[in-house]
XYZ file of C-alpha atoms in Angstrom:
465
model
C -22.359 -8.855 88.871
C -19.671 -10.760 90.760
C -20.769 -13.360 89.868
C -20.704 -12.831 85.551
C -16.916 -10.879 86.277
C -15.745 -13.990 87.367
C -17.865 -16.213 84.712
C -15.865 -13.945 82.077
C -12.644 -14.209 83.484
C -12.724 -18.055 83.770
C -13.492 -17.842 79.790
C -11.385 -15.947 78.955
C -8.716 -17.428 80.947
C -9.644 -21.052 79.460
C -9.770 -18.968 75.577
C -6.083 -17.768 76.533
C -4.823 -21.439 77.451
C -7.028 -22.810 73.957
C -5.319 -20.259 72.149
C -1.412 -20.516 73.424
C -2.373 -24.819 73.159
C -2.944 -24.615 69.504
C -0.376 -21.892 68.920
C 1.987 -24.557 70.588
C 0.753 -27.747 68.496
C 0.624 -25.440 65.158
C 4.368 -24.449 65.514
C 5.570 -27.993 66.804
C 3.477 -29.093 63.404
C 5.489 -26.806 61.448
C 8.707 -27.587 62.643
C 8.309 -31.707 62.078
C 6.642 -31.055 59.250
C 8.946 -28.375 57.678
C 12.391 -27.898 59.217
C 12.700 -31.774 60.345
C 10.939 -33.413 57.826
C 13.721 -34.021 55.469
C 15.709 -35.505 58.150
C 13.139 -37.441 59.253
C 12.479 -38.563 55.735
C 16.653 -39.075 55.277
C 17.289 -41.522 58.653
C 18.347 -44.887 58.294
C 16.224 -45.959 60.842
C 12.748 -44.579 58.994
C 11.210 -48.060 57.612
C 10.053 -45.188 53.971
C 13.395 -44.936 53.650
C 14.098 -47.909 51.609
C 11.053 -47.861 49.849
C 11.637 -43.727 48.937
C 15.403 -45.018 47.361
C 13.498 -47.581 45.359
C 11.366 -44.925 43.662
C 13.704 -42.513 43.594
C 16.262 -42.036 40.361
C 19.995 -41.574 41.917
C 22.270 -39.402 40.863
C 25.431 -40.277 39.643
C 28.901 -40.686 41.072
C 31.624 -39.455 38.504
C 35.572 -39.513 38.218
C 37.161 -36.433 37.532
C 37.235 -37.060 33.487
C 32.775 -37.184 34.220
C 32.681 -41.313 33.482
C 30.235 -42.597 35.377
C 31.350 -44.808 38.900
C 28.345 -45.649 39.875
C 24.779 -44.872 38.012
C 20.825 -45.410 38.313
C 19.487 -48.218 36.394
C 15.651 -48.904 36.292
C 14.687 -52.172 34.819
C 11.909 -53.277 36.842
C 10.356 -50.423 38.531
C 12.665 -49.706 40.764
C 15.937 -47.543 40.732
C 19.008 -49.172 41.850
C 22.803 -48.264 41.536
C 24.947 -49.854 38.980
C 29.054 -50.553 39.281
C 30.159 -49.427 35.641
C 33.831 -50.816 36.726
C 33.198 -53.093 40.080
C 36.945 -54.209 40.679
C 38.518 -50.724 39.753
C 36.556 -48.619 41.926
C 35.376 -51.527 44.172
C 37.311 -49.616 47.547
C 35.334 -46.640 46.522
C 31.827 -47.412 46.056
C 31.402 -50.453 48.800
C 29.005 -53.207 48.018
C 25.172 -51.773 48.860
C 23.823 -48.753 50.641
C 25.578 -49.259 54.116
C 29.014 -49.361 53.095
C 31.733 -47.300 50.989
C 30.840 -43.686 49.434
C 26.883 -45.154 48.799
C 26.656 -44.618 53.183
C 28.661 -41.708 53.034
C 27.122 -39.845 50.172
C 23.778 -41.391 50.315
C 21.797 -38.055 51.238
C 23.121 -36.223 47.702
C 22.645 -39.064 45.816
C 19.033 -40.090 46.122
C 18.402 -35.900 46.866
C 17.490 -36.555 50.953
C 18.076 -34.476 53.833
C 19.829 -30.790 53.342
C 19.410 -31.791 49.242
C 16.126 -32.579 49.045
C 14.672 -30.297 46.489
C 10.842 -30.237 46.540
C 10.463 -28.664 43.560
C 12.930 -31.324 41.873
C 9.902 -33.229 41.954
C 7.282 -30.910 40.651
C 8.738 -30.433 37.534
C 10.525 -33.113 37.054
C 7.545 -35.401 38.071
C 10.229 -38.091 40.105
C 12.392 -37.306 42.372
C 16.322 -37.435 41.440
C 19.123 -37.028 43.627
C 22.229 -34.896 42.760
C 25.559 -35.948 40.614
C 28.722 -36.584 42.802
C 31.760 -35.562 41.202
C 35.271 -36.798 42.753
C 38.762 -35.955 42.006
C 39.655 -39.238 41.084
C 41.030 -39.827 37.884
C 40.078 -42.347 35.938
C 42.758 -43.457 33.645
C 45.642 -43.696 36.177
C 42.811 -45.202 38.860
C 42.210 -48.073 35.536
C 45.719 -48.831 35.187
C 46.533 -48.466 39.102
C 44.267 -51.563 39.221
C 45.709 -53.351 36.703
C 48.858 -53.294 37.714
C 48.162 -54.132 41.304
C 46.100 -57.633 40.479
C 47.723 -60.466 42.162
C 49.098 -58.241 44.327
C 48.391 -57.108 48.341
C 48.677 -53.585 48.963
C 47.698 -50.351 47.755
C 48.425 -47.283 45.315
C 47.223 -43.717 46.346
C 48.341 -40.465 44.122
C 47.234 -36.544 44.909
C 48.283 -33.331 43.361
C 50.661 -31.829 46.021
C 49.262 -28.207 46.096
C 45.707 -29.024 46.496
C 45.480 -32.690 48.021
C 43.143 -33.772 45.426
C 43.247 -37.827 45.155
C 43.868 -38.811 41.722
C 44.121 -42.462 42.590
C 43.015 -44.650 45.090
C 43.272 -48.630 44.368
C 43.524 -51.577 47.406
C 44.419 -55.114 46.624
C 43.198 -57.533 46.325
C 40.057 -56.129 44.304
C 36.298 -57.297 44.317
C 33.285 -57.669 42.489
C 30.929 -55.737 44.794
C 28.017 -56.833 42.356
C 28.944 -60.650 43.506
C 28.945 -60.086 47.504
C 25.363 -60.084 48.324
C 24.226 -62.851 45.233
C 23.336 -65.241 48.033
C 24.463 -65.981 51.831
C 27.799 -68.295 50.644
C 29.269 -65.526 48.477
C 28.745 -62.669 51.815
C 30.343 -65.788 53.869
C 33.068 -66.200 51.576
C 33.978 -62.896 51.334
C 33.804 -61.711 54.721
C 35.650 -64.749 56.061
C 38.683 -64.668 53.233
C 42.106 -64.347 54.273
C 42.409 -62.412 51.806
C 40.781 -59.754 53.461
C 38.702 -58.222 50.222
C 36.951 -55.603 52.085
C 40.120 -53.934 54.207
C 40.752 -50.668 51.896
C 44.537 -50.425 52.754
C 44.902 -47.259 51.010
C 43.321 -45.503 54.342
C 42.724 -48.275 56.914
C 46.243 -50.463 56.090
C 48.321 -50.294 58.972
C 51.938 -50.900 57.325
C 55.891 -50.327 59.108
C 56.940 -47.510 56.622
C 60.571 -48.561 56.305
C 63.360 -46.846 54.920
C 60.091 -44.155 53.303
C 60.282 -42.805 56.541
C 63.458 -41.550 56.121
C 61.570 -38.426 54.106
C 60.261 -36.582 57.454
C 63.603 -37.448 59.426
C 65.786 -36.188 56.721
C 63.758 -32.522 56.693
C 63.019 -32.612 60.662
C 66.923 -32.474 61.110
C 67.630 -29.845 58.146
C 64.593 -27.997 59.394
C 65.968 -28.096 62.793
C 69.765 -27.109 61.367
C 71.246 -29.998 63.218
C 72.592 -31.183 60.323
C 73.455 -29.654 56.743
C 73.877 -31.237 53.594
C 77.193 -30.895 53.804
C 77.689 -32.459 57.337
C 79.551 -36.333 56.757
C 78.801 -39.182 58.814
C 79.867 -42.871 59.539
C 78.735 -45.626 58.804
C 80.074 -49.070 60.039
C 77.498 -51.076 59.235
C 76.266 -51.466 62.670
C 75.480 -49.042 65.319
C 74.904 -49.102 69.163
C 72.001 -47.323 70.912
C 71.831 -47.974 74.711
C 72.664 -51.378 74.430
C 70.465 -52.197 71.035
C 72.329 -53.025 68.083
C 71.608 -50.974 64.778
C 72.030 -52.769 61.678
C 72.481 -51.143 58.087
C 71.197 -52.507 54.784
C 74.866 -52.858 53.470
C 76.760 -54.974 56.080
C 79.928 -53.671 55.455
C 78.509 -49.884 55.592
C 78.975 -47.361 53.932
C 82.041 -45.954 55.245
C 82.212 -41.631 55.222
C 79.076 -40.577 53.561
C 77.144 -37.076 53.453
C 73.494 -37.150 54.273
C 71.925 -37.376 50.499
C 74.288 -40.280 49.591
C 72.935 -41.834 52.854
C 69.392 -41.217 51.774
C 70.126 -42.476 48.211
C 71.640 -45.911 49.592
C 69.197 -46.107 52.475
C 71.863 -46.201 55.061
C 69.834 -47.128 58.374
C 73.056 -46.161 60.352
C 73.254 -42.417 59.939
C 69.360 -41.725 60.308
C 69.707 -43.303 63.069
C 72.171 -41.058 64.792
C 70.290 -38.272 63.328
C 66.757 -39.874 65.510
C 69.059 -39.778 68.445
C 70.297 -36.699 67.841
C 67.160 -34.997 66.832
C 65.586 -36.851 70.520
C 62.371 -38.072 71.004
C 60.240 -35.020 71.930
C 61.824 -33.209 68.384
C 60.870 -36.270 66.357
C 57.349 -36.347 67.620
C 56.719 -32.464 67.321
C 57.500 -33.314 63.335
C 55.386 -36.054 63.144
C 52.609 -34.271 64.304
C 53.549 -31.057 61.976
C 53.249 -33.702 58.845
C 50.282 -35.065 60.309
C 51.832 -38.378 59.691
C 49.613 -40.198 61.740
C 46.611 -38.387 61.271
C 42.878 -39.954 60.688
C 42.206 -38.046 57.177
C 38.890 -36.018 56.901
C 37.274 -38.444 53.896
C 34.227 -39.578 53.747
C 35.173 -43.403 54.084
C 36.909 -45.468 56.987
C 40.461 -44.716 57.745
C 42.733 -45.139 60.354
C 45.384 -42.954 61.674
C 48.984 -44.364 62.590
C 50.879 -44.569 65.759
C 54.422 -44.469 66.628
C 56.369 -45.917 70.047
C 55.919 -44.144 73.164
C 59.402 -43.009 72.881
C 59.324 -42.562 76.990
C 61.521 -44.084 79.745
C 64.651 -46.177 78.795
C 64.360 -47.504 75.945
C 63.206 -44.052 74.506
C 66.790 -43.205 72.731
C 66.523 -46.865 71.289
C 62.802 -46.106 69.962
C 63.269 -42.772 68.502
C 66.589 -44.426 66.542
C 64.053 -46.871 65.334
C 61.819 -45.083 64.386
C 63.938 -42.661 62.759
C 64.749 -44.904 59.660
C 61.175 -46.500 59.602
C 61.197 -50.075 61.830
C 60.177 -50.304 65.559
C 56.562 -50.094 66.317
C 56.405 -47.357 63.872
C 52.736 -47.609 61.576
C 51.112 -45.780 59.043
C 48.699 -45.789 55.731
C 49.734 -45.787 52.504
C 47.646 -42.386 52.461
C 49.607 -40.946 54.753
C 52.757 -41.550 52.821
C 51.727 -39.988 49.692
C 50.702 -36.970 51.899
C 54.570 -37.123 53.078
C 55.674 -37.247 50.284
C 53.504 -34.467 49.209
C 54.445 -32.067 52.115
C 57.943 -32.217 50.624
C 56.598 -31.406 46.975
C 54.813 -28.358 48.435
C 57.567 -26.894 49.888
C 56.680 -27.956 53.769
C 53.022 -27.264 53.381
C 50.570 -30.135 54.413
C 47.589 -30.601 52.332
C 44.736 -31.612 53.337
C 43.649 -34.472 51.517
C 40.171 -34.278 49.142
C 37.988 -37.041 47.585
C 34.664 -35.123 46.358
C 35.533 -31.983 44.127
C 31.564 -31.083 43.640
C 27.699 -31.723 44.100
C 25.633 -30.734 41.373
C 21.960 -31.132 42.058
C 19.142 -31.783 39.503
C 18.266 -28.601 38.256
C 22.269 -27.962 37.609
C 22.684 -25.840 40.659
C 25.932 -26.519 42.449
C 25.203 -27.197 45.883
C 28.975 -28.158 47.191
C 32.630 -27.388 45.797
C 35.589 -28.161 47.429
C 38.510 -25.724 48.237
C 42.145 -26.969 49.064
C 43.219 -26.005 52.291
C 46.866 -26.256 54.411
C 47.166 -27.901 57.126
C 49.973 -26.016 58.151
C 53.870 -25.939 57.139
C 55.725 -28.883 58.597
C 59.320 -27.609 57.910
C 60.368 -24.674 56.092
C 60.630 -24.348 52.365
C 64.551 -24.134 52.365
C 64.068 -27.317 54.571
C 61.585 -29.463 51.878
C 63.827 -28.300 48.771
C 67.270 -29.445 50.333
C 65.044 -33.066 50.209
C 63.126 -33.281 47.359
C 66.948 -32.300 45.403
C 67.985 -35.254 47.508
C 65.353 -37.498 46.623
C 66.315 -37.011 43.611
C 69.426 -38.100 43.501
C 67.638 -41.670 45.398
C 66.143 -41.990 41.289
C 69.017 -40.895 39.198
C 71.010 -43.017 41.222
C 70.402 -44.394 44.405
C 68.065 -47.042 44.749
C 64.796 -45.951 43.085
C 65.956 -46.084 39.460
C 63.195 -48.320 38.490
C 60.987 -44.954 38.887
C 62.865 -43.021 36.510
C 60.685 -41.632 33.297
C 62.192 -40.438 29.966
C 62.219 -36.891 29.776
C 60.972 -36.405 33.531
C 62.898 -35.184 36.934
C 61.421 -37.552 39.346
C 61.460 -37.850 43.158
C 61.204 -40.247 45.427
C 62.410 -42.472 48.099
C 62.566 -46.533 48.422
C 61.718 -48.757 51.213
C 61.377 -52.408 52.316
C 60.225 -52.575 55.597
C 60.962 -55.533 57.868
C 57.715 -56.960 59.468
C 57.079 -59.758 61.427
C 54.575 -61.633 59.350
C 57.061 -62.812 56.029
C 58.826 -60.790 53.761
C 59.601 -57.078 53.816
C 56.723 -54.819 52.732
C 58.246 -53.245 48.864
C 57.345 -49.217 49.380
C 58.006 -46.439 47.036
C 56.819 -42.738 48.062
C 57.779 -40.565 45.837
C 56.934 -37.468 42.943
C 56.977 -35.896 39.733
C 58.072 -33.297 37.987
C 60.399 -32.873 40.616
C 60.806 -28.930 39.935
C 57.028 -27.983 39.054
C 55.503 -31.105 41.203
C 51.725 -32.273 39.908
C 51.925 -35.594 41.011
C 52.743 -37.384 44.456
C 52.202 -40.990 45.257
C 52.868 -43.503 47.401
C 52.598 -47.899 46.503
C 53.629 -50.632 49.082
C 53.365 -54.266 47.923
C 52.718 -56.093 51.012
C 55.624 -58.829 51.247
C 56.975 -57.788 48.140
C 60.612 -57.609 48.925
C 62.440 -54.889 47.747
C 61.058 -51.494 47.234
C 63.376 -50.567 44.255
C 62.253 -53.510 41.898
C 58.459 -54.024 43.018
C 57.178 -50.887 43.832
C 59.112 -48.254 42.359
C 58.028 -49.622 38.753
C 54.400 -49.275 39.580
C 54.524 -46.103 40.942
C 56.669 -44.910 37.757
C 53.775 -46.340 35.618
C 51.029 -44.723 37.396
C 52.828 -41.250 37.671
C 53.535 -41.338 33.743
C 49.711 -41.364 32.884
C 49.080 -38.598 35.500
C 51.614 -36.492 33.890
C-alpha cells in the first residue's frame, strides 16, 4: 500500500507542476499576444513594421482650418504619405518616417500601438490609422512662408490664453519630397550651409537683444523696485565693475522714465535696473517665464541658457543680460511665449501643437486642454508692460508693426552677435486690450528689428486677426 500512496503522490505531484507549467505558458501567451502585441507590432525595430505601413492607409495630418498637411496616396499598391505644401509645412512634417511629426505621430497615423483598432479592420476590410488635427493655421502659416523666403530665421505665433501655435515657419524652407530622390540630393542637403533641416523656430539658439527687455521691464515692476513713474539717466554709456555699457543712441537719452526707455531701447537704464534687480532676482524670473525652457512638443527643441551670473563678473553679467547681449540665448519659441506671458496677464502658457486625434470610426481618442504654467509676475505687473509696449508701436521704435484700426504691442530688437550683422527681432501682440495673437520673428543678420522684422510680424498678425 506504501508503495501505490507514494506512486499517487508522485502523479499527482508531477499533474500539479503540468498544470501550474501550462497555466504559466497560457498567461505569458496571452500577455504577448494580447496586452504587448500592439507594441510589439508598433516598434521601430520589428522588421513587419515597414511592410504593415506599406499596406496600411494613413490617416491624415490637418491644419486647424481641416486642409490636409500631409495625406495617404496609393498608386501602386502601397500607401505612402504625400506633402500637399512641402516648403510651407516642410519644419513640420520632416522628410520620411524617422524625422519631423511622421516619428513623432507615427503610432496615430498608421493606427499602431495604444490606437490600433482591431475592429478598424474588420469592417473596414484595411487597416487605417487616425486623422491628426493641429492648431496650426493655415493661412497665416502660407503667408508666414512667403514672406520669410530668402530669408534666415523664423516666425512662430500662439493665442496667448491657450498656447495654441498658429504659426510655425523656419528659413530657409525645403522640398522634403526632393531629399531622399537619390544619395547627392541627401548629401547636398545635409551638408548645406544653409542648414535646411535646423527648425529655428524651437532648436535656433539666437542672443534675444533689446526683446529681452520684456521680462526685465515686468521682473522690476513685479518686484516694485521701480514704478512707471521712477526717471532715470542715461549718458549714453554706463560703468559696471569696470565694463563699459554702451546705449543704442550715443549721446543718450538724457532724463527718461522707464516706458520712454523701453520705447527707444535705451540699453543704459535696463541695465541699472539688471544690477539693481541682482543676479539671483533676475534668474528666479527667468525661470517663472520659463524663458529657457525645452517646450513639451512633439518635435526637437532646445531650451536656452543664460550666464552663470556667479563670482565677479556676476554684476557685469546680470547688466548684460538684462537688456538682451552677453551669453544670453534663446528660441524664437520662447519669445513668442514671452511675449505671450505679458498678453495673459503674467500667466505662462504652455505651448500646444496637436489640438485632436480622431480615429477611423470618428471616435476621438485625444483632445488637448490649455494649461498654465504658472504666473510669472502679477497681473498689475504684465499690464503696466503691455501699455508700455505699446507706446514702443505708436511711437517708439516698432512703428513698422502698427495695423489700421488695431492696438498693437510689441517690442524691437537687434541683437549684436558675433557672426555678422545684428539678428532683426520683433516680439510682440495684438489686440493689445483683448490679446488673440502673440508672435515673435527674428531675421538672422537682418539689421534692425524695426524695419525687417517688425513688418513681417505686422503682416502675419493681420491675417490672424
Amino acid at each position: 500500500m506504501r508503495e501505490i500512496d507514494h506512486f499517487r503522490a508522485n502523479v499527482l505531484s508531477l499533474a500539479r507542476a503540468f498544470t501550474i507549467a501550462f497555466a504559466v505558458m497560457a498567461v505569458a501567451l496571452a500577455y504577448w499576444h494580447v496586452v504587448r502585441a500592439p507594441q510589439l507590432r508598433a516598434d521601430a525595430h520589428n522588421p513587419r513594421t515597414r511592410e504593415r505601413i506599406k499596406l496600411t492607409e494613413p490617416g491624415r495630418l490637418l491644419a486647424s482650418d481641416g486642409s490636409a498637411i500631409l495625406e495617404g496616396v496609393n498608386p501602386n499598391g502601397e500607401w505612402y504619405l504625400e506633402y500637399t505644401e512641402p516648403e510651407v509645412y516642410c519644419h513640420l512634417t520632416g522628410y520620411n518616417e524617422r524625422t519631423g511629426l511622421q516619428a513623432s505621430l507615427r503610432d496615430p497615423l498608421y493606427g499602431m500601438g495604444e490606437y490600433e483598432d482591431p475592429w478598424v479592420r474588420l469592417l473596414r476590410g484595411r487597416p487605417r490609422g487616425c486623422d491628426v488635427h493641429l492648431t496650426i493655421n493655415a493661412e497665416a502659416q502660407r503667408l508666414a512662408a512667403t514672406l520669410m523666403k530668402g530669408q534666415r530665421g523664423a516666425v512662430v505665433a500662439l493665442e496667448p490664453s491657450t498656447g495654441r501655435l498658429l504659426v510655425m515657419v523656419s528659413a530657409p524652407a525645403y522640398n522634403p519630397a526632393f531629399v531622399l530622390a537619390s544619395a547627392a540630393d541627401y548629401a547636398a542637403f545635409t551638408q548645406s550651409d544653409e542648414k535646411y533641416e535646423l527648425n529655428r523656430a524651437l532648436q535656433g539658439q539666437y542672443v534675444p537683444g533689446s526683446v529681452l527687455k520684456i521680462l526685465t521691464a515686468a521682473a522690476a515692476l513685479d518686484k516694485q523696485l521701480v514704478s512707471t513713474d521712477d526717471q532715470f539717466s542715461c549718458s549714453g554709456t554706463h560703468e559696471v565693475n569696470g565694463a563699459i555699457i554702451r546705449c543704442r543712441r550715443k549721446s543718450g537719452h538724457g532724463t527718461i522714465d522707464l516706458e520712454e526707455a523701453l520705447a527707444d531701447s535705451c540699453n543704459v537704464v535696463f541695465a541699472q535696473i539688471g544690477q539693481a534687480l541682482g543676479a539671483e532676482e533676475f534668474k528666479k524670473y527667468v525661470n517663472a517665464f520659463h524663458l529657457l525652457d525645452r517646450p513639451d512638443l512633439p518635435l526637437p527643441a532646445n531650451g536656452g541658457r543664460i550666464a552663470a551670473m556667479e563670482g565677479p563678473e556676476a554684476e557685469i553679467e546680470v547688466a548684460e543680460a538684462a537688456f538682451g547681449q552677453g551669453a544670453t540665448l534663446v528660441s524664437p519659441a520662447a519669445v513668442a511665449r514671452l511675449a505671450a506671458t505679458i498678453a495673459n496677464d503674467g500667466s505662462v502658457p504652455r505651448l500646444s501643437l496637436i489640438d485632436r486625434i480622431v480615429g477611423p470610426n470618428g471616435k476621438e481618442l485625444f483632445r488637448n486642454h490649455p494649461e498654465s504654467l504658472g504666473q510669472a509676475v502679477s497681473s498689475t505687473a504684465a499690464q503696466e508692460v503691455a501699455g508700455m509696449m505699446v507706446e514702443v508701436v505708436e511711437r517708439g521704435t516698432g512703428r513698422s508693426a502698427r495695423i489700421r484700426g488695431v492696438k498693437v504691442a510689441g517690442k524691437t530688437g537687434s541683437a549684436q552677435n558675433p557672426s555678422g550683422a545684428p539678428h532683426a527681432w520683433f516680439a510682440g501682440f495684438a489686440p493689445a486690450d483683448a490679446p488673440k495673437v502673440a508672435i515673435a520673428v527674428i531675421i538672422e543678420h537682418g539689421g534692425a528689428g524695426s524695419s525687417i522684422a517688425a513688418p513681417v510680424a505686422r503682416q502675419v498678425m493681420e491675417r490672424l486677426l
